[in-house]
Amino acid sequence: MAQAVRRQTSLFATDGKPHPLQDTLVAVTLTMGVIAFVSSMFAHLHLLSSWAGLVGILTGGYGQFISVTTRERTALIIGLGASGFGFFLGMAHGGLFGGLIG
C-alpha cells in the first residue's frame, strides 16, 4: 500500500510548495515588529523603534504584495501592526533623526 507522504516545506506554506522569499520577508517583518514594538515603550530608544518600524513596514508591505498563502498574510499583518505601532511612537518621541541632524 503505497501512500503519498506529503511533507510540509514551510511553516507558512499551506500549498506544499517552498516559498523562501516570502518566508524571509515574514521573518524580517515579525522581527522588526517585535523590536519596534518593545523599543517604543522607552522614549530614549526612539531611533531604534522608528527605524525598525520603518524597515518592518517596508518589508511587510512588499511581503503582502507577493504573498501566496493566508498564513503568510496573517503573520505579515501581525508584523505590520507591531512595526507601525513602533514606528509611530518612535516618530512621536523624536523621529528617525531626532537629535542627530539639526
CSV table of N, CA and C in Angstrom, one decimal:
chain,number,residue,atom,x,y,z
A,1,MET,N,0.8,-1.2,0.0
A,1,MET,CA,0.0,0.0,0.0
A,1,MET,C,0.9,1.2,0.0
A,2,ALA,N,1.0,1.8,-1.1
A,2,ALA,CA,1.9,3.0,-1.3
A,2,ALA,C,1.0,4.2,-1.1
A,3,GLN,N,1.4,5.0,-0.1
A,3,GLN,CA,0.7,6.2,0.1
A,3,GLN,C,1.7,7.4,0.0
A,4,ALA,N,1.1,8.4,-0.6
A,4,ALA,CA,2.0,9.6,-0.8
A,4,ALA,C,2.2,10.3,0.5
A,5,VAL,N,3.4,10.5,0.8
A,5,VAL,CA,3.8,11.3,2.0
A,5,VAL,C,3.9,12.7,1.6
A,6,ARG,N,3.1,13.5,2.3
A,6,ARG,CA,3.1,15.0,1.9
A,6,ARG,C,3.9,15.7,3.0
A,7,ARG,N,5.1,16.2,2.6
A,7,ARG,CA,5.9,16.9,3.6
A,7,ARG,C,5.7,18.4,3.4
A,8,GLN,N,5.6,19.0,4.6
A,8,GLN,CA,5.4,20.5,4.6
A,8,GLN,C,6.8,21.1,4.5
A,9,THR,N,6.9,22.0,3.5
A,9,THR,CA,8.2,22.6,3.2
A,9,THR,C,8.4,23.9,4.0
A,10,SER,N,7.4,24.4,4.6
A,10,SER,CA,7.5,25.7,5.3
A,10,SER,C,6.4,25.7,6.3
A,11,LEU,N,6.6,26.5,7.4
A,11,LEU,CA,5.6,26.7,8.4
A,11,LEU,C,4.4,27.5,7.8
A,12,PHE,N,4.7,28.4,6.9
A,12,PHE,CA,3.6,29.3,6.4
A,12,PHE,C,3.1,28.9,5.1
A,13,ALA,N,3.7,27.9,4.4
A,13,ALA,CA,3.2,27.5,3.1
A,13,ALA,C,2.2,26.3,3.3
A,14,THR,N,0.9,26.6,3.0
A,14,THR,CA,-0.1,25.6,3.1
A,14,THR,C,-0.4,24.9,1.7
A,15,ASP,N,0.3,25.3,0.7
A,15,ASP,CA,0.1,24.7,-0.6
A,15,ASP,C,1.1,23.6,-0.9
A,16,GLY,N,2.1,23.4,0.0
A,16,GLY,CA,3.1,22.3,-0.2
A,16,GLY,C,4.3,22.7,-1.0
A,17,LYS,N,4.3,24.0,-1.4
A,17,LYS,CA,5.5,24.4,-2.2
A,17,LYS,C,6.4,25.3,-1.4
A,18,PRO,N,7.7,25.3,-1.6
A,18,PRO,CA,8.5,26.2,-0.9
A,18,PRO,C,8.4,27.7,-1.3
A,19,HIS,N,8.4,28.5,-0.3
A,19,HIS,CA,8.4,30.0,-0.6
A,19,HIS,C,9.5,30.7,0.2
A,20,PRO,N,10.7,30.5,-0.2
A,20,PRO,CA,11.8,31.1,0.6
A,20,PRO,C,11.8,32.6,0.7
A,21,LEU,N,11.5,33.3,-0.3
A,21,LEU,CA,11.5,34.8,-0.2
A,21,LEU,C,10.3,35.2,0.7
A,22,GLN,N,9.2,34.7,0.5
A,22,GLN,CA,8.1,35.1,1.4
A,22,GLN,C,8.3,34.7,2.9
A,23,ASP,N,8.9,33.6,3.1
A,23,ASP,CA,9.3,33.2,4.5
A,23,ASP,C,10.3,34.1,5.1
A,24,THR,N,11.3,34.6,4.3
A,24,THR,CA,12.3,35.5,4.8
A,24,THR,C,11.6,36.9,5.1
A,25,LEU,N,10.7,37.3,4.2
A,25,LEU,CA,10.0,38.6,4.5
A,25,LEU,C,9.2,38.5,5.7
A,26,VAL,N,8.5,37.4,5.9
A,26,VAL,CA,7.7,37.2,7.1
A,26,VAL,C,8.6,37.3,8.4
A,27,ALA,N,9.7,36.6,8.3
A,27,ALA,CA,10.6,36.6,9.5
A,27,ALA,C,11.2,37.9,9.8
A,28,VAL,N,11.6,38.7,8.7
A,28,VAL,CA,12.1,40.0,8.9
A,28,VAL,C,11.1,41.0,9.5
A,29,THR,N,9.9,40.9,8.9
A,29,THR,CA,8.8,41.7,9.3
A,29,THR,C,8.4,41.5,10.8
A,30,LEU,N,8.3,40.2,11.2
A,30,LEU,CA,8.0,39.9,12.6
A,30,LEU,C,9.1,40.3,13.5
A,31,THR,N,10.3,40.1,13.1
A,31,THR,CA,11.5,40.5,14.0
A,31,THR,C,11.5,42.0,14.1
A,32,MET,N,11.4,42.8,13.0
A,32,MET,CA,11.4,44.2,13.1
A,32,MET,C,10.2,44.7,13.9
A,33,GLY,N,9.1,44.1,13.8
A,33,GLY,CA,7.9,44.4,14.5
A,33,GLY,C,8.1,44.3,16.0
A,34,VAL,N,8.6,43.2,16.4
A,34,VAL,CA,8.9,43.0,17.8
A,34,VAL,C,9.9,44.0,18.4
A,35,ILE,N,11.0,44.2,17.6
A,35,ILE,CA,12.0,45.2,18.1
A,35,ILE,C,11.4,46.6,18.2
A,36,ALA,N,10.6,47.0,17.1
A,36,ALA,CA,10.0,48.3,17.1
A,36,ALA,C,9.0,48.4,18.3
A,37,PHE,N,8.1,47.4,18.5
A,37,PHE,CA,7.1,47.5,19.5
A,37,PHE,C,7.7,47.6,20.9
A,38,VAL,N,8.7,46.7,21.2
A,38,VAL,CA,9.3,46.7,22.5
A,38,VAL,C,10.1,48.0,22.8
A,39,SER,N,10.9,48.4,21.8
A,39,SER,CA,11.7,49.6,22.0
A,39,SER,C,10.9,50.9,22.0
A,40,SER,N,9.7,50.9,21.5
A,40,SER,CA,8.9,52.1,21.5
A,40,SER,C,8.4,52.4,22.9
A,41,MET,N,8.4,51.5,23.8
A,41,MET,CA,8.0,51.7,25.2
A,41,MET,C,9.0,52.6,25.9
A,42,PHE,N,10.2,52.7,25.4
A,42,PHE,CA,11.2,53.6,26.0
A,42,PHE,C,11.5,54.8,25.1
A,43,ALA,N,11.2,55.9,25.6
A,43,ALA,CA,11.3,57.1,24.8
A,43,ALA,C,12.7,57.4,24.3
A,44,HIS,N,13.7,57.0,25.1
A,44,HIS,CA,15.1,57.3,24.7
A,44,HIS,C,15.6,56.3,23.6
A,45,LEU,N,14.8,55.3,23.2
A,45,LEU,CA,15.1,54.4,22.1
A,45,LEU,C,14.3,54.7,20.8
A,46,HIS,N,14.0,56.0,20.7
A,46,HIS,CA,13.2,56.4,19.5
A,46,HIS,C,13.8,56.1,18.2
A,47,LEU,N,15.2,56.2,18.1
A,47,LEU,CA,15.9,56.0,16.9
A,47,LEU,C,15.7,54.5,16.5
A,48,LEU,N,15.9,53.6,17.4
A,48,LEU,CA,15.7,52.2,17.2
A,48,LEU,C,14.3,51.8,16.8
A,49,SER,N,13.4,52.3,17.5
A,49,SER,CA,12.0,52.0,17.2
A,49,SER,C,11.5,52.5,15.9
A,50,SER,N,11.9,53.8,15.6
A,50,SER,CA,11.4,54.3,14.3
A,50,SER,C,12.1,53.7,13.1
A,51,TRP,N,13.3,53.4,13.2
A,51,TRP,CA,14.0,52.7,12.1
A,51,TRP,C,13.6,51.3,11.9
A,52,ALA,N,13.5,50.6,13.0
A,52,ALA,CA,13.0,49.2,12.9
A,52,ALA,C,11.6,49.1,12.4
A,53,GLY,N,10.7,50.1,12.9
A,53,GLY,CA,9.4,50.1,12.4
A,53,GLY,C,9.3,50.4,10.9
A,54,LEU,N,10.1,51.3,10.4
A,54,LEU,CA,10.1,51.7,9.0
A,54,LEU,C,10.5,50.5,8.2
A,55,VAL,N,11.6,49.8,8.6
A,55,VAL,CA,12.0,48.6,7.9
A,55,VAL,C,10.9,47.5,7.9
A,56,GLY,N,10.3,47.3,9.0
A,56,GLY,CA,9.2,46.4,9.1
A,56,GLY,C,8.0,46.7,8.3
A,57,ILE,N,7.7,48.0,8.2
A,57,ILE,CA,6.6,48.4,7.3
A,57,ILE,C,6.9,48.2,5.8
A,58,LEU,N,8.1,48.5,5.4
A,58,LEU,CA,8.5,48.3,4.0
A,58,LEU,C,8.6,46.8,3.7
A,59,THR,N,9.2,46.0,4.5
A,59,THR,CA,9.3,44.6,4.2
A,59,THR,C,7.9,43.9,4.3
A,60,GLY,N,7.1,44.3,5.2
A,60,GLY,CA,5.8,43.8,5.3
A,60,GLY,C,4.9,44.2,4.2
A,61,GLY,N,5.0,45.4,3.7
A,61,GLY,CA,4.2,45.8,2.5
A,61,GLY,C,4.6,45.0,1.3
A,62,TYR,N,5.9,44.9,1.1
A,62,TYR,CA,6.3,44.1,-0.1
A,62,TYR,C,5.9,42.6,0.1
A,63,GLY,N,6.0,42.1,1.3
A,63,GLY,CA,5.6,40.7,1.5
A,63,GLY,C,4.1,40.5,1.3
A,64,GLN,N,3.3,41.5,1.6
A,64,GLN,CA,1.9,41.4,1.3
A,64,GLN,C,1.6,41.4,-0.2
A,65,PHE,N,2.4,42.1,-0.9
A,65,PHE,CA,2.3,42.2,-2.3
A,65,PHE,C,2.6,40.9,-3.0
A,66,ILE,N,3.6,40.1,-2.5
A,66,ILE,CA,4.0,38.9,-3.2
A,66,ILE,C,3.6,37.6,-2.4
A,67,SER,N,2.8,37.8,-1.3
A,67,SER,CA,2.5,36.6,-0.5
A,67,SER,C,1.5,35.7,-1.3
A,68,VAL,N,1.6,34.4,-0.9
A,68,VAL,CA,0.9,33.4,-1.7
A,68,VAL,C,-0.2,32.8,-0.8
A,69,THR,N,0.1,32.5,0.5
A,69,THR,CA,-0.9,31.8,1.3
A,69,THR,C,-1.4,32.7,2.4
A,70,THR,N,-2.5,32.3,3.0
A,70,THR,CA,-3.2,33.0,4.1
A,70,THR,C,-2.3,33.1,5.3
A,71,ARG,N,-1.6,32.0,5.6
A,71,ARG,CA,-0.7,32.0,6.8
A,71,ARG,C,0.4,33.1,6.7
A,72,GLU,N,0.9,33.2,5.5
A,72,GLU,CA,1.9,34.3,5.3
A,72,GLU,C,1.3,35.7,5.5
A,73,ARG,N,0.1,35.9,4.9
A,73,ARG,CA,-0.5,37.2,5.0
A,73,ARG,C,-0.9,37.5,6.5
A,74,THR,N,-1.3,36.5,7.2
A,74,THR,CA,-1.7,36.7,8.6
A,74,THR,C,-0.5,37.1,9.4
A,75,ALA,N,0.6,36.4,9.3
A,75,ALA,CA,1.9,36.7,10.0
A,75,ALA,C,2.4,38.1,9.6
A,76,LEU,N,2.3,38.4,8.3
A,76,LEU,CA,2.7,39.7,7.8
A,76,LEU,C,1.9,40.9,8.4
A,77,ILE,N,0.6,40.7,8.6
A,77,ILE,CA,-0.3,41.7,9.1
A,77,ILE,C,0.0,41.9,10.6
A,78,ILE,N,0.3,40.8,11.3
A,78,ILE,CA,0.7,41.0,12.7
A,78,ILE,C,2.0,41.8,12.8
A,79,GLY,N,3.0,41.4,12.0
A,79,GLY,CA,4.3,42.2,12.0
A,79,GLY,C,4.1,43.6,11.5
A,80,LEU,N,3.2,43.8,10.6
A,80,LEU,CA,3.0,45.2,10.1
A,80,LEU,C,2.3,46.0,11.2
A,81,GLY,N,1.4,45.5,11.9
A,81,GLY,CA,0.8,46.2,13.0
A,81,GLY,C,1.8,46.6,14.1
A,82,ALA,N,2.6,45.6,14.5
A,82,ALA,CA,3.6,45.9,15.5
A,82,ALA,C,4.7,46.9,15.0
A,83,SER,N,5.0,46.8,13.7
A,83,SER,CA,6.0,47.8,13.1
A,83,SER,C,5.4,49.2,13.1
A,84,GLY,N,4.2,49.2,12.7
A,84,GLY,CA,3.5,50.5,12.6
A,84,GLY,C,3.4,51.2,13.9
A,85,PHE,N,3.0,50.4,14.9
A,85,PHE,CA,2.9,50.9,16.3
A,85,PHE,C,4.2,51.5,16.8
A,86,GLY,N,5.3,50.7,16.6
A,86,GLY,CA,6.6,51.1,17.0
A,86,GLY,C,7.1,52.3,16.2
A,87,PHE,N,6.8,52.3,14.9
A,87,PHE,CA,7.2,53.4,14.1
A,87,PHE,C,6.6,54.7,14.5
A,88,PHE,N,5.3,54.7,14.7
A,88,PHE,CA,4.6,56.0,15.0
A,88,PHE,C,4.9,56.5,16.4
A,89,LEU,N,5.1,55.6,17.4
A,89,LEU,CA,5.6,56.0,18.7
A,89,LEU,C,7.0,56.5,18.7
A,90,GLY,N,7.8,55.9,17.9
A,90,GLY,CA,9.2,56.4,17.7
A,90,GLY,C,9.3,57.7,17.1
A,91,MET,N,8.4,58.0,16.1
A,91,MET,CA,8.3,59.3,15.5
A,91,MET,C,7.8,60.3,16.5
A,92,ALA,N,6.9,59.9,17.3
A,92,ALA,CA,6.3,60.9,18.3
A,92,ALA,C,7.4,61.2,19.4
A,93,HIS,N,8.3,60.3,19.6
A,93,HIS,CA,9.3,60.5,20.7
A,93,HIS,C,10.6,61.2,20.1
A,94,GLY,N,10.7,61.4,18.9
A,94,GLY,CA,11.9,62.1,18.3
A,94,GLY,C,12.2,61.8,16.9
A,95,GLY,N,11.6,60.8,16.3
A,95,GLY,CA,11.7,60.6,14.9
A,95,GLY,C,13.0,59.8,14.5
A,96,LEU,N,13.2,59.8,13.2
A,96,LEU,CA,14.2,59.0,12.6
A,96,LEU,C,15.6,59.6,12.8
A,97,PHE,N,15.7,60.9,12.9
A,97,PHE,CA,17.0,61.6,13.0
A,97,PHE,C,17.0,62.5,14.2
A,98,GLY,N,16.1,62.3,15.2
A,98,GLY,CA,15.9,63.2,16.3
A,98,GLY,C,17.2,63.4,17.1
A,99,GLY,N,17.7,64.6,17.1
A,99,GLY,CA,18.9,65.0,17.8
A,99,GLY,C,20.2,64.8,17.0
A,100,LEU,N,20.1,64.1,15.9
A,100,LEU,CA,21.4,63.8,15.2
A,100,LEU,C,21.6,64.9,14.1
A,101,ILE,N,20.5,65.3,13.5
A,101,ILE,CA,20.5,66.3,12.4
A,101,ILE,C,19.8,67.6,12.9
A,102,GLY,N,20.4,68.7,12.8
A,102,GLY,CA,19.7,69.9,13.1
A,102,GLY,C,19.9,70.3,14.5
